[in-house]
PDB file of C-alpha atoms in Angstrom:
ATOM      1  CA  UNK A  14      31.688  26.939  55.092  1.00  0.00           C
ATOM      2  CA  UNK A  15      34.349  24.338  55.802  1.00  0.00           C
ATOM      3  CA  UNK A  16      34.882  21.918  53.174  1.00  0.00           C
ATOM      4  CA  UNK A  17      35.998  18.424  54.363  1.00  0.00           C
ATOM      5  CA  UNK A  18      38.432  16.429  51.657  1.00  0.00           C
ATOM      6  CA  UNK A  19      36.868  13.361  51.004  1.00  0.00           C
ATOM      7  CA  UNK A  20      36.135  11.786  47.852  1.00  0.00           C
ATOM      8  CA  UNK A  21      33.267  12.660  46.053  1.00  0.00           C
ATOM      9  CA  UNK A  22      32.100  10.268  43.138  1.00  0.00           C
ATOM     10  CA  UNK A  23      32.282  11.937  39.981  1.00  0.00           C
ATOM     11  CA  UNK A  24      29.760   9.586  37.831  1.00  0.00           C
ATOM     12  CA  UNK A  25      26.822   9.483  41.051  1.00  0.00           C
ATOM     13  CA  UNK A  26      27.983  12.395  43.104  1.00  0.00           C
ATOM     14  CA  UNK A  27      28.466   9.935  46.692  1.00  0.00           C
ATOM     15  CA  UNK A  28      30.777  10.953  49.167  1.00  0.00           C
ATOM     16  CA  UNK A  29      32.666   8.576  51.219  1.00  0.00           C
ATOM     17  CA  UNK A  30      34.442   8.484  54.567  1.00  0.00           C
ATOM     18  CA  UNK A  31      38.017   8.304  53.056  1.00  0.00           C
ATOM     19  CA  UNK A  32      41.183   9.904  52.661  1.00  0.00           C
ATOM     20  CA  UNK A  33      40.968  11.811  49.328  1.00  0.00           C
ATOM     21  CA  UNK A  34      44.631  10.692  48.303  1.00  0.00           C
ATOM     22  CA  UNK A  35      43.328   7.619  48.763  1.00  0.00           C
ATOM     23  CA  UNK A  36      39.589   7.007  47.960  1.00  0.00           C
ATOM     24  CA  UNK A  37      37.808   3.952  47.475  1.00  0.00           C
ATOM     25  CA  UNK A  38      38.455   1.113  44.801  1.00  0.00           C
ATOM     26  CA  UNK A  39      34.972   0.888  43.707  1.00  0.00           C
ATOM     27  CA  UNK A  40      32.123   3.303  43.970  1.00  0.00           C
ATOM     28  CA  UNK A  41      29.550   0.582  45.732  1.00  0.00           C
ATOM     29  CA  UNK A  42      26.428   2.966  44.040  1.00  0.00           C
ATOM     30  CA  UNK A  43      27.646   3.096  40.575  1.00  0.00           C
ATOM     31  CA  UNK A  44      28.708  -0.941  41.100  1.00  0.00           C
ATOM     32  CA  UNK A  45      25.518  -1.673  41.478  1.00  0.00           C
ATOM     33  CA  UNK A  46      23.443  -3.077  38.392  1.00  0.00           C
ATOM     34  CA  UNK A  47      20.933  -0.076  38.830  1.00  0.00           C
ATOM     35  CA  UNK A  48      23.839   2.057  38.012  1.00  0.00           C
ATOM     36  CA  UNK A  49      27.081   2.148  36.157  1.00  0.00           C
ATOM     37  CA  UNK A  50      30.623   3.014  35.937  1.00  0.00           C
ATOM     38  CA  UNK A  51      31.217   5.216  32.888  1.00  0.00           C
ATOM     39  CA  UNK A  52      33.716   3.845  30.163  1.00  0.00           C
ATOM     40  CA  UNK A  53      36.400   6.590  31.344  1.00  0.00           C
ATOM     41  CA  UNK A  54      36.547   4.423  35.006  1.00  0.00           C
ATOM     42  CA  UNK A  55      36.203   4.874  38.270  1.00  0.00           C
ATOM     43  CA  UNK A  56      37.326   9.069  38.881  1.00  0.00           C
ATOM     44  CA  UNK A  57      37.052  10.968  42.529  1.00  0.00           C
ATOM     45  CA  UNK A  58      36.919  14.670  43.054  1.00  0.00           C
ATOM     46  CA  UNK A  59      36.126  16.836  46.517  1.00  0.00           C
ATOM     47  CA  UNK A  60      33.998  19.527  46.952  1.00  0.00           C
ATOM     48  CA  UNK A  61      36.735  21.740  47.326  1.00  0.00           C
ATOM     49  CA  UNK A  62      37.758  20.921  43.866  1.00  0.00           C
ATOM     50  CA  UNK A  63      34.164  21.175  42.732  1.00  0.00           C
ATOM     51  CA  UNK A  64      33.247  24.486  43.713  1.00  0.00           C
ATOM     52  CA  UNK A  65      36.423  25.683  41.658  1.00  0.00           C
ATOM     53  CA  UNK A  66      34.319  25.419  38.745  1.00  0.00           C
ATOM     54  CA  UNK A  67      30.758  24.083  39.583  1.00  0.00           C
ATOM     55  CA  UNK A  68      27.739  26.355  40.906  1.00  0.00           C
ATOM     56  CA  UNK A  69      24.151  25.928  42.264  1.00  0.00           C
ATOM     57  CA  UNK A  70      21.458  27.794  40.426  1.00  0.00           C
ATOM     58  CA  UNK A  71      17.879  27.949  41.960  1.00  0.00           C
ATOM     59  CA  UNK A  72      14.369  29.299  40.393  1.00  0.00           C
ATOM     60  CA  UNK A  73      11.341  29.319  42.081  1.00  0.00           C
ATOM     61  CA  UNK A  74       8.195  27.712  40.806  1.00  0.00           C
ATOM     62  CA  UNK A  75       6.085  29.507  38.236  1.00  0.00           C
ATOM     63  CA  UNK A  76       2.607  27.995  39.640  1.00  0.00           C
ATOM     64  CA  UNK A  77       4.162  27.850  43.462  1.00  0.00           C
ATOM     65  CA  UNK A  78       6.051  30.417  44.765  1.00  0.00           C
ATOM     66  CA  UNK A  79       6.832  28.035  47.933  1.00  0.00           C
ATOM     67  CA  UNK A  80       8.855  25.748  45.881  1.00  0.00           C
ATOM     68  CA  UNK A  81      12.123  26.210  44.727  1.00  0.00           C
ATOM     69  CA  UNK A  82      14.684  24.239  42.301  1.00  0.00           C
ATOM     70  CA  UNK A  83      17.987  23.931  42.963  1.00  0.00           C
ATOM     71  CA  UNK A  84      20.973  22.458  40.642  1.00  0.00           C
ATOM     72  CA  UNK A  85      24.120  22.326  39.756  1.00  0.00           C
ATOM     73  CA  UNK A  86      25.637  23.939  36.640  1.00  0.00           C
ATOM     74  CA  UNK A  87      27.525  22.822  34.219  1.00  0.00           C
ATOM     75  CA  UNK A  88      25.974  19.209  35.388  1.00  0.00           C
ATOM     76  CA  UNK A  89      27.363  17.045  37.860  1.00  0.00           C
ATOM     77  CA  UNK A  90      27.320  13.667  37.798  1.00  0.00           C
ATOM     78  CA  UNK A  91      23.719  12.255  37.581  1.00  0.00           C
ATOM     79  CA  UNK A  92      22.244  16.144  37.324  1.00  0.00           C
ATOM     80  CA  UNK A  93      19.234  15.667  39.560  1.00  0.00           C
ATOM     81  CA  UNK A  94      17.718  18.948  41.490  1.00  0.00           C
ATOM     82  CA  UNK A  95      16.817  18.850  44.560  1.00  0.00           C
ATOM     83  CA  UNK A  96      14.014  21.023  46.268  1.00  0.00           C
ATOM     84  CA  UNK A  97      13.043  23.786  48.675  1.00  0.00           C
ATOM     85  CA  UNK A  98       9.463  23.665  49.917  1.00  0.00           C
ATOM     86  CA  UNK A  99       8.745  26.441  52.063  1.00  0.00           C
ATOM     87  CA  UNK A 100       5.846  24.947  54.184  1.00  0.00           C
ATOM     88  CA  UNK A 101       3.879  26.689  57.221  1.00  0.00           C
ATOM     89  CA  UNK A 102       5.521  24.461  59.818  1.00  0.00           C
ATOM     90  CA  UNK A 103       9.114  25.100  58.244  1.00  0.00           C
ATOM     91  CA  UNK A 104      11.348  24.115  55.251  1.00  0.00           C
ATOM     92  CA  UNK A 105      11.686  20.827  53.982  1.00  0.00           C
ATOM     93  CA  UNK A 106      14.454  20.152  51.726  1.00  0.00           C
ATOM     94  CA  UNK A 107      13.305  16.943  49.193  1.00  0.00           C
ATOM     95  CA  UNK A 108      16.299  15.617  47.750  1.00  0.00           C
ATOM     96  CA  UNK A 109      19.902  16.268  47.294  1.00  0.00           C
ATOM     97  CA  UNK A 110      22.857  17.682  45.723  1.00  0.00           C
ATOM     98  CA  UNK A 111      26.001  16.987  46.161  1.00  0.00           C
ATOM     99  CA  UNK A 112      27.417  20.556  45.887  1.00  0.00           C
ATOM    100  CA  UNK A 113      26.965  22.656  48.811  1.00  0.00           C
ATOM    101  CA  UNK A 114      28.496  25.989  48.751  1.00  0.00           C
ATOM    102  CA  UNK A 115      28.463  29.109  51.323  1.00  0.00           C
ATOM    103  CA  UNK A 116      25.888  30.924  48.755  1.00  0.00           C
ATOM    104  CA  UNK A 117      23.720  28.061  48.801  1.00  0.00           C
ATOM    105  CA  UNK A 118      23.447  28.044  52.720  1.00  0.00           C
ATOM    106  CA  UNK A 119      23.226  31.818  52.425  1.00  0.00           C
ATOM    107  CA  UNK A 120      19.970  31.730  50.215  1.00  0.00           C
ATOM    108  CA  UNK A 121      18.214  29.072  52.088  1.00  0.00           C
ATOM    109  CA  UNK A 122      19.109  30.634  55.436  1.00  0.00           C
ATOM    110  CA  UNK A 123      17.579  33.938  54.216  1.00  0.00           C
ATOM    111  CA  UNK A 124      14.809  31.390  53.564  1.00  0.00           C
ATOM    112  CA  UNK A 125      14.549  30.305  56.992  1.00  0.00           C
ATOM    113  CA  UNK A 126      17.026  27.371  56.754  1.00  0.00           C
ATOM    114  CA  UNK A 127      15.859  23.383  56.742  1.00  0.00           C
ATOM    115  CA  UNK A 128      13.865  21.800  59.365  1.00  0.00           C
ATOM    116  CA  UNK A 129      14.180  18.419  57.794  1.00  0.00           C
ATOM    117  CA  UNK A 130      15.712  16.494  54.684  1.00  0.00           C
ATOM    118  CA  UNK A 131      13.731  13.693  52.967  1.00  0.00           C
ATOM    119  CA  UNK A 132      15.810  12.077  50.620  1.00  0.00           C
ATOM    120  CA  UNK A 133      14.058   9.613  47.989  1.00  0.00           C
ATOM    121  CA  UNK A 134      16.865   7.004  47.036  1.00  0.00           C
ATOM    122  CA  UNK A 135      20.819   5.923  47.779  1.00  0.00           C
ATOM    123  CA  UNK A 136      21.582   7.558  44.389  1.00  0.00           C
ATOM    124  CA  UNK A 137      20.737  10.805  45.691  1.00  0.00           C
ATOM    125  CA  UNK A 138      22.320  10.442  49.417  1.00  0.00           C
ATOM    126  CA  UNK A 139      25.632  12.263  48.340  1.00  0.00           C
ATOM    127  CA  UNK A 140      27.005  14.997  50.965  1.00  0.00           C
ATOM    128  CA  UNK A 141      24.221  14.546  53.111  1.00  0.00           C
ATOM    129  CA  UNK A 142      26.310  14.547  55.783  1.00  0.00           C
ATOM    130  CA  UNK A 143      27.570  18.374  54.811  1.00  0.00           C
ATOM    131  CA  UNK A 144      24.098  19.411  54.530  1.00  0.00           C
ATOM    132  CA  UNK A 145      22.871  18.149  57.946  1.00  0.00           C
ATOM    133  CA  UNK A 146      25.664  20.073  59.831  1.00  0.00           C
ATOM    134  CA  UNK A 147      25.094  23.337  57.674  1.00  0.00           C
ATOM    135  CA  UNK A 148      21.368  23.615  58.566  1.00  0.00           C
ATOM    136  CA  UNK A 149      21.523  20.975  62.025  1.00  0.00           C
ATOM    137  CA  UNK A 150      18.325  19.421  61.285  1.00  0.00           C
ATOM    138  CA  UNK A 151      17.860  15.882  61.228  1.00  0.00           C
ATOM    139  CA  UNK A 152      17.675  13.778  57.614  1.00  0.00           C
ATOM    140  CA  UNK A 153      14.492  11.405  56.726  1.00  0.00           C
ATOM    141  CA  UNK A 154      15.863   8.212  54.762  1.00  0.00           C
ATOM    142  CA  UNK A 155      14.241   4.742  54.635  1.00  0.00           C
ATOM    143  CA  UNK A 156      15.303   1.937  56.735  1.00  0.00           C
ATOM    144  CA  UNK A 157      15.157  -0.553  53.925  1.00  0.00           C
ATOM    145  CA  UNK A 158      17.854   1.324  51.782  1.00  0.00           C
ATOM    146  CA  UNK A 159      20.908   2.568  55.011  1.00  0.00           C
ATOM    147  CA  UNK A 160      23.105   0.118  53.861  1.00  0.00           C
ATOM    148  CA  UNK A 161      23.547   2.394  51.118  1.00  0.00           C
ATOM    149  CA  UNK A 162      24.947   5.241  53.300  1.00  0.00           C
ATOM    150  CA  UNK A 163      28.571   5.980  51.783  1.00  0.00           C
ATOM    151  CA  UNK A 164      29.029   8.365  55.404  1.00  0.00           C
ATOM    152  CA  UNK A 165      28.218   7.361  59.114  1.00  0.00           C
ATOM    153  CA  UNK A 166      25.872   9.923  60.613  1.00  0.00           C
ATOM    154  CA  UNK A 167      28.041  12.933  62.559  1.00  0.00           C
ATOM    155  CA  UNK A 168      25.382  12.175  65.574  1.00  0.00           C
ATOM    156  CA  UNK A 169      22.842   9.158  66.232  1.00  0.00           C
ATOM    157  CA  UNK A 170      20.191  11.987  65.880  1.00  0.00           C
ATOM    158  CA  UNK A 171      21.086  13.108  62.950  1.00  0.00           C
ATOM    159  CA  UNK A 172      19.548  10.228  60.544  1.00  0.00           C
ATOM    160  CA  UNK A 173      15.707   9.298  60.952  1.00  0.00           C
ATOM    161  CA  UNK A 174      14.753   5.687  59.015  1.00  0.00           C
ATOM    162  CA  UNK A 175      11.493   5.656  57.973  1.00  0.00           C
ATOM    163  CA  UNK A 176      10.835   1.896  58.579  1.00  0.00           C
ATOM    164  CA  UNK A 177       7.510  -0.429  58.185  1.00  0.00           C
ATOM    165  CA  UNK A 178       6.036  -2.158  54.926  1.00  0.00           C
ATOM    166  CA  UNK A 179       5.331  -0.572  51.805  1.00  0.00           C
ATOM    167  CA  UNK A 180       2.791   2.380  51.680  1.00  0.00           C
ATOM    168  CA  UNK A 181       4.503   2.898  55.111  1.00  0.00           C
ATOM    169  CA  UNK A 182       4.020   6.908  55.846  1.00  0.00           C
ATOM    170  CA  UNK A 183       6.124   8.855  57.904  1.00  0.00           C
ATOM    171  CA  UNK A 184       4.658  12.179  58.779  1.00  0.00           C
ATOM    172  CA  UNK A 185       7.775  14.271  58.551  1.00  0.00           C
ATOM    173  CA  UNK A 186       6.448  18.041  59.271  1.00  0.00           C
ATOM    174  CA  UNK A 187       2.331  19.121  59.448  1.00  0.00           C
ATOM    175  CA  UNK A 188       1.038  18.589  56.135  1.00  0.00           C
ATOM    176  CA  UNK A 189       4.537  16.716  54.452  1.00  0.00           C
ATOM    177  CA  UNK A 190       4.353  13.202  54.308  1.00  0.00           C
ATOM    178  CA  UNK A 191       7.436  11.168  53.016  1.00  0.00           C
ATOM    179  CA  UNK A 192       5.426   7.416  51.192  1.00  0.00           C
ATOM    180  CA  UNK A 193       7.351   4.139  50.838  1.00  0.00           C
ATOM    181  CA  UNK A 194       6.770   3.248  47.684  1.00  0.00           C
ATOM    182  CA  UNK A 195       9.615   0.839  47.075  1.00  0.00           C
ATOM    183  CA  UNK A 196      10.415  -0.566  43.526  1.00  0.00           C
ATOM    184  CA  UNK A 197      13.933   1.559  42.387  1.00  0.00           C
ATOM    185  CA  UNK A 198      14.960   0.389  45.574  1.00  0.00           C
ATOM    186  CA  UNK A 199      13.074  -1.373  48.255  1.00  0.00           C
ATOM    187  CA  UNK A 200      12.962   1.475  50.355  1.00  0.00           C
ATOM    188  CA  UNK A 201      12.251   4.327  48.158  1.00  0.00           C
ATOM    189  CA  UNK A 202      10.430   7.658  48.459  1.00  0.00           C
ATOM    190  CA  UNK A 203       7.788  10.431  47.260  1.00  0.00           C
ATOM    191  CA  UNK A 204       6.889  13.229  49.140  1.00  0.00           C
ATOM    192  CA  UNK A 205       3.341  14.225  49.850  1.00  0.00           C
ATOM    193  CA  UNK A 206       2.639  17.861  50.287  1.00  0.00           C
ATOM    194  CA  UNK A 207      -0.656  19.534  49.759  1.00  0.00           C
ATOM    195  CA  UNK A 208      -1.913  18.366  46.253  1.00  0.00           C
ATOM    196  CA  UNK A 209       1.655  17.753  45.182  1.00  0.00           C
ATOM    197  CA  UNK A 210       3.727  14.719  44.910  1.00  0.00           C
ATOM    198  CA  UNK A 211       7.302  14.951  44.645  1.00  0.00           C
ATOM    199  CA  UNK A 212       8.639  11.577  42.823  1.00  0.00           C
ATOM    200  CA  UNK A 213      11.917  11.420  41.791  1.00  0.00           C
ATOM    201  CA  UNK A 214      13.098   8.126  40.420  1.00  0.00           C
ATOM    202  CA  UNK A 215      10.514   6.113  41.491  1.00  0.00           C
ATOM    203  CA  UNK A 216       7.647   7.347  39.076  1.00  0.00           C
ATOM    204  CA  UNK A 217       9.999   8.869  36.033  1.00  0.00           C
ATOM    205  CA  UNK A 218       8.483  11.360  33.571  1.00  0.00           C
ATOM    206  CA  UNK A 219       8.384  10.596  29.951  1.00  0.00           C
ATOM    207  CA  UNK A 220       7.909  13.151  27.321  1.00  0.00           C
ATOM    208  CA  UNK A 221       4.555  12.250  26.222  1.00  0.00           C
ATOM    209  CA  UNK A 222       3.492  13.390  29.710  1.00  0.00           C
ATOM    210  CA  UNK A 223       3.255  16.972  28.083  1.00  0.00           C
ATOM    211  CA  UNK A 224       1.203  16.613  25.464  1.00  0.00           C
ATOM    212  CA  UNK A 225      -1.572  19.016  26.055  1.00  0.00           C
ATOM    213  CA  UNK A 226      -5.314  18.178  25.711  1.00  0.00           C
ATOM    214  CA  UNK A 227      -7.074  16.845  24.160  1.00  0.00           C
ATOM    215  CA  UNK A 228      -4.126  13.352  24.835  1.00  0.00           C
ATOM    216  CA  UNK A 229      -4.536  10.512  22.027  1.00  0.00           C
ATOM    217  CA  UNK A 230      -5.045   7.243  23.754  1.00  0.00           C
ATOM    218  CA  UNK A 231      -2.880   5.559  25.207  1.00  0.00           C
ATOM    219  CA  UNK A 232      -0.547   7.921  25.590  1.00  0.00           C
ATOM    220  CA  UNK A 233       1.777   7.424  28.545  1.00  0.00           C
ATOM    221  CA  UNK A 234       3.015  10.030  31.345  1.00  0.00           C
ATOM    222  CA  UNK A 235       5.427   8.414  33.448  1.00  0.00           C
ATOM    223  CA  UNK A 236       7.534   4.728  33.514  1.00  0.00           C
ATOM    224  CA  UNK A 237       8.535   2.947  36.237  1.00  0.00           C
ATOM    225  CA  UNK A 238      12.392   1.624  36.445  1.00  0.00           C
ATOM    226  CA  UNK A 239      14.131  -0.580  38.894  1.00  0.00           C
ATOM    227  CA  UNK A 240      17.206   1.238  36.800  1.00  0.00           C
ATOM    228  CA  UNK A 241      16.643   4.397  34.895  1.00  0.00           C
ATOM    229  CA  UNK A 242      19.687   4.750  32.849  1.00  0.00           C
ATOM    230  CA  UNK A 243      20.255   1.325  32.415  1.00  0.00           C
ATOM    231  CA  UNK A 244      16.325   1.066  31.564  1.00  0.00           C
ATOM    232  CA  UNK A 245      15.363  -2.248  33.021  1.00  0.00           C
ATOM    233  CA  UNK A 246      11.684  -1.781  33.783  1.00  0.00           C
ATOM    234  CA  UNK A 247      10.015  -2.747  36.970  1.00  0.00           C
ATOM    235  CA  UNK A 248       7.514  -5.928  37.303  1.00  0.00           C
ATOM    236  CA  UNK A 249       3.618  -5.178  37.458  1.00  0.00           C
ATOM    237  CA  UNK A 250       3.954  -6.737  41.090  1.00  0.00           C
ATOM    238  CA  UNK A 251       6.006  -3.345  42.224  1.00  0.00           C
ATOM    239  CA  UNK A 252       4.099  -1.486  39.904  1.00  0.00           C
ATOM    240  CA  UNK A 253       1.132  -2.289  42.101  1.00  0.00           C
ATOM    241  CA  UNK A 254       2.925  -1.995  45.218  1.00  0.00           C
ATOM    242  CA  UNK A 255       4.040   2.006  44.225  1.00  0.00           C
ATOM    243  CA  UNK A 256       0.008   2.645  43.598  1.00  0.00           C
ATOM    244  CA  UNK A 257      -1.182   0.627  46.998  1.00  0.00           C
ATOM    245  CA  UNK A 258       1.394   3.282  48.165  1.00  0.00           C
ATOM    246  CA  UNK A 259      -0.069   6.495  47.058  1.00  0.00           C
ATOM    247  CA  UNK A 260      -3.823   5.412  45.764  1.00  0.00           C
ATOM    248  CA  UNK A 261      -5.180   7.224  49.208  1.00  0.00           C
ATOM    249  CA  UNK A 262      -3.050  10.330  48.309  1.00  0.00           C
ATOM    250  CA  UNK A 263      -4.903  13.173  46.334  1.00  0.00           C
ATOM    251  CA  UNK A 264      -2.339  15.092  43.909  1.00  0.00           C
ATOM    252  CA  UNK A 265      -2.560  17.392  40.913  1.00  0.00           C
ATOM    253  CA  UNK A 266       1.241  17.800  40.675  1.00  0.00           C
ATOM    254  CA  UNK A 267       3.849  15.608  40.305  1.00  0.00           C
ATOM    255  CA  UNK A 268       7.846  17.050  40.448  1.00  0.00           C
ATOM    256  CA  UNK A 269      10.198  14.888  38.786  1.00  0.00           C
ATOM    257  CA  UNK A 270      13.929  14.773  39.538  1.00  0.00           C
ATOM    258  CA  UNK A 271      15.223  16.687  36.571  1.00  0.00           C
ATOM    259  CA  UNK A 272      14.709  20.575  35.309  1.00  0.00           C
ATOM    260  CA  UNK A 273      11.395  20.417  33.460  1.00  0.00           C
ATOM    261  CA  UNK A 274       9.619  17.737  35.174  1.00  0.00           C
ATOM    262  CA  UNK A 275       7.021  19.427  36.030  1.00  0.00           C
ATOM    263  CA  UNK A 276       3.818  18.302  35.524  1.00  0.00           C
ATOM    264  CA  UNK A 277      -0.134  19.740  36.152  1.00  0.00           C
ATOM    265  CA  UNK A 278      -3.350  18.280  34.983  1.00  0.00           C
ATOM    266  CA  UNK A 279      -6.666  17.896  37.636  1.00  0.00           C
ATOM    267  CA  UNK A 280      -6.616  14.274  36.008  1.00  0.00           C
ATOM    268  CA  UNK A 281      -2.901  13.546  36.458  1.00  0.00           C
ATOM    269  CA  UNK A 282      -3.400  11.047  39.470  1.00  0.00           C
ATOM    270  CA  UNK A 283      -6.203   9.388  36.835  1.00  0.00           C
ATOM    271  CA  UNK A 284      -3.056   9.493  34.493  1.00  0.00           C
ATOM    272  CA  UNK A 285      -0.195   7.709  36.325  1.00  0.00           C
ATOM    273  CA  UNK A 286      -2.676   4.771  36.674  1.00  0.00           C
ATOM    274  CA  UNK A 287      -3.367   4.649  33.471  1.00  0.00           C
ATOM    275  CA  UNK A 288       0.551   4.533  32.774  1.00  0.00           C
ATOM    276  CA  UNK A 289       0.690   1.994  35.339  1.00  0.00           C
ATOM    277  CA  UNK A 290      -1.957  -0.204  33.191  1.00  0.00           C
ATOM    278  CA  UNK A 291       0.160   0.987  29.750  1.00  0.00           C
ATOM    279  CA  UNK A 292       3.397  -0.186  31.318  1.00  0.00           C
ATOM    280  CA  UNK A 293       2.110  -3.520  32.320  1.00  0.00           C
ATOM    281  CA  UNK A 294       0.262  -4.229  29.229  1.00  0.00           C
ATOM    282  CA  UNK A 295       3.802  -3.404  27.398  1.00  0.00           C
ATOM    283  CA  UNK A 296       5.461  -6.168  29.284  1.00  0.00           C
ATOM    284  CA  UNK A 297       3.019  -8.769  28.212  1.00  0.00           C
ATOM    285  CA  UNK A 298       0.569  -8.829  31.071  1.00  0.00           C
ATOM    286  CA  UNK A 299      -3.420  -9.316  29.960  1.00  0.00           C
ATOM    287  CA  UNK A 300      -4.459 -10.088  33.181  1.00  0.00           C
ATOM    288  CA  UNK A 301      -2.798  -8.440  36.526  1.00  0.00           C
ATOM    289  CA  UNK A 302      -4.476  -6.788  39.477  1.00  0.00           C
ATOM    290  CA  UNK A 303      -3.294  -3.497  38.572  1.00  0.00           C
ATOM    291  CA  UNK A 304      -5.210  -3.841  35.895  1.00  0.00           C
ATOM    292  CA  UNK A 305      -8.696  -3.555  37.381  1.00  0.00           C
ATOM    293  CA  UNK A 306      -7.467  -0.790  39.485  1.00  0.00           C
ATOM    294  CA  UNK A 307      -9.584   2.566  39.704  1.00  0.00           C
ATOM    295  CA  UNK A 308     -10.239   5.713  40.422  1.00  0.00           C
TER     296      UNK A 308
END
């Protein structure tokens, strides 16, 4: 594939319409409070310059043979994976990477290429420009969060905002449904597929969510951030919001946004409220409306 030289962030992975001799300042993502700039400062790269030395990896799902991983090794900037779900009424891909390579399009072509991208947050919006041309299908983001873009759109038709209030659905193939949740950013996304729910930084996984049965109480499973590596924790008033957004949504899976995040239990939608109530209680809340919340 062709790769375009523009500068890529190396500490969030964005890529911006610019001249790579002559990128950007300031990364406006890693500016941002939910974010940082690492103590090295401010450094750019391409993707021509990354695939010298960077390469995607992929493993399919040991419960779900429809659902594939796909990252970047040695890590690249924040690390995330992104997914392929092989649906019956075509591939979604659920996330992003920001290294795209002509072996990457090759296995998800043999797959039957991408019939839409939902992506769940700015931090995770990196080349989606690249991997809209490579597969020409159209890329879900949320209304609430396009300022965020780092890249115009190649065509008008080419970005698709999911607007409307929170717990706004957007029905994005037959049987996927992208949820605005808010809370990491106002306009952030799960996915919704079958009994699965695909959360990425909006619902975090924390290691206690592994311990196997029987759990001790109060034992937590995920947090909720409004920044994850900077750990500031989100108010019970979005913390209710994200479960207004997904309460109607049955799910025995949840996906997280890094390898390992993987997590199965018939009670596990019974557990992220529970975490919810943990979370709030932790910040000094006795009495909320989350609180009385149930299943």
């Amino acid at each position: 594939m062709p790769t375009r030289m523009l500068p890529i962030c190396t500490a969030c992975g964005s890529q911006f319409d610019a001249e790579a001799l002559s990128p950007p300042e300031h990364c406006k993502i890693c500016d941002d409070p939910r974010q940082f700039v690492p103590p090295s400062g401010q450094s750019w790269t391409t993707l021509s310059a990354l695939k010298e030395n960077h390469e995607n990896k992929w493993q399919q799902d040991s419960v779900d043979a429809r659902v594939w991983s796909i990252w970047t090794e040695p890590k690249f900037a924040i690390g995330q994976r992104c997914f392929l779900l092989e649906t019956e009424a075509g591939n979604v891909l659920w996330d992003m990477i920001t290294l795209l390579d002509d072996e990457t399009i090759e296995f998800i072509n043999a797959k039957g290429g991408i019939k839409a991208i939902v992506i769940s947050h700015p931090h995770y919006y990196t080349t989606y420009v690249d991997w809209a041309q490579a597969f020409n299908c159209p890329v879900y983001v949320s209304k609430d969060d396009q300022e965020w873009l780092c890249q115009k759109p190649p065509t008008p038709q080419t970005l698709r905002l999911i607007d409307g209030p929170a717990a706004a659905g957007e029905k994005v193939l037959a049987g996927v449904t992208a949820i605005k949740t808010g809370g990491h950013f106002p306009g952030s996304l799960v996915l919704h597929w079958g009994r699965k729910l695909f959360i990425a930084d909006t619902i975090v996984t924390v290691p206690s969510a592994y311990t196997p049965h029987p759990r001790p109480p109060g034992q937590t499973s995920y947090s909720f951030q409004w920044s994850v590596p900077n750990m500031i924790p989100l108010p019970p008033s979005e913390i209710l919001k994200i479960w207004r957004a997904i309460e109607h949504f049955e799910f025995d899976t949840t996906h997280g946004a890094f390898g390992g995040m993987d997590v199965r239990d018939k009670y596990l939608k019974k557990r992220l409220l529970e975490s919810m109530k943990i979370q709030t209680r932790g910040e000094g809340w006795e009495q909320h409306e989350i609180l009385g919340q149930v299943i």
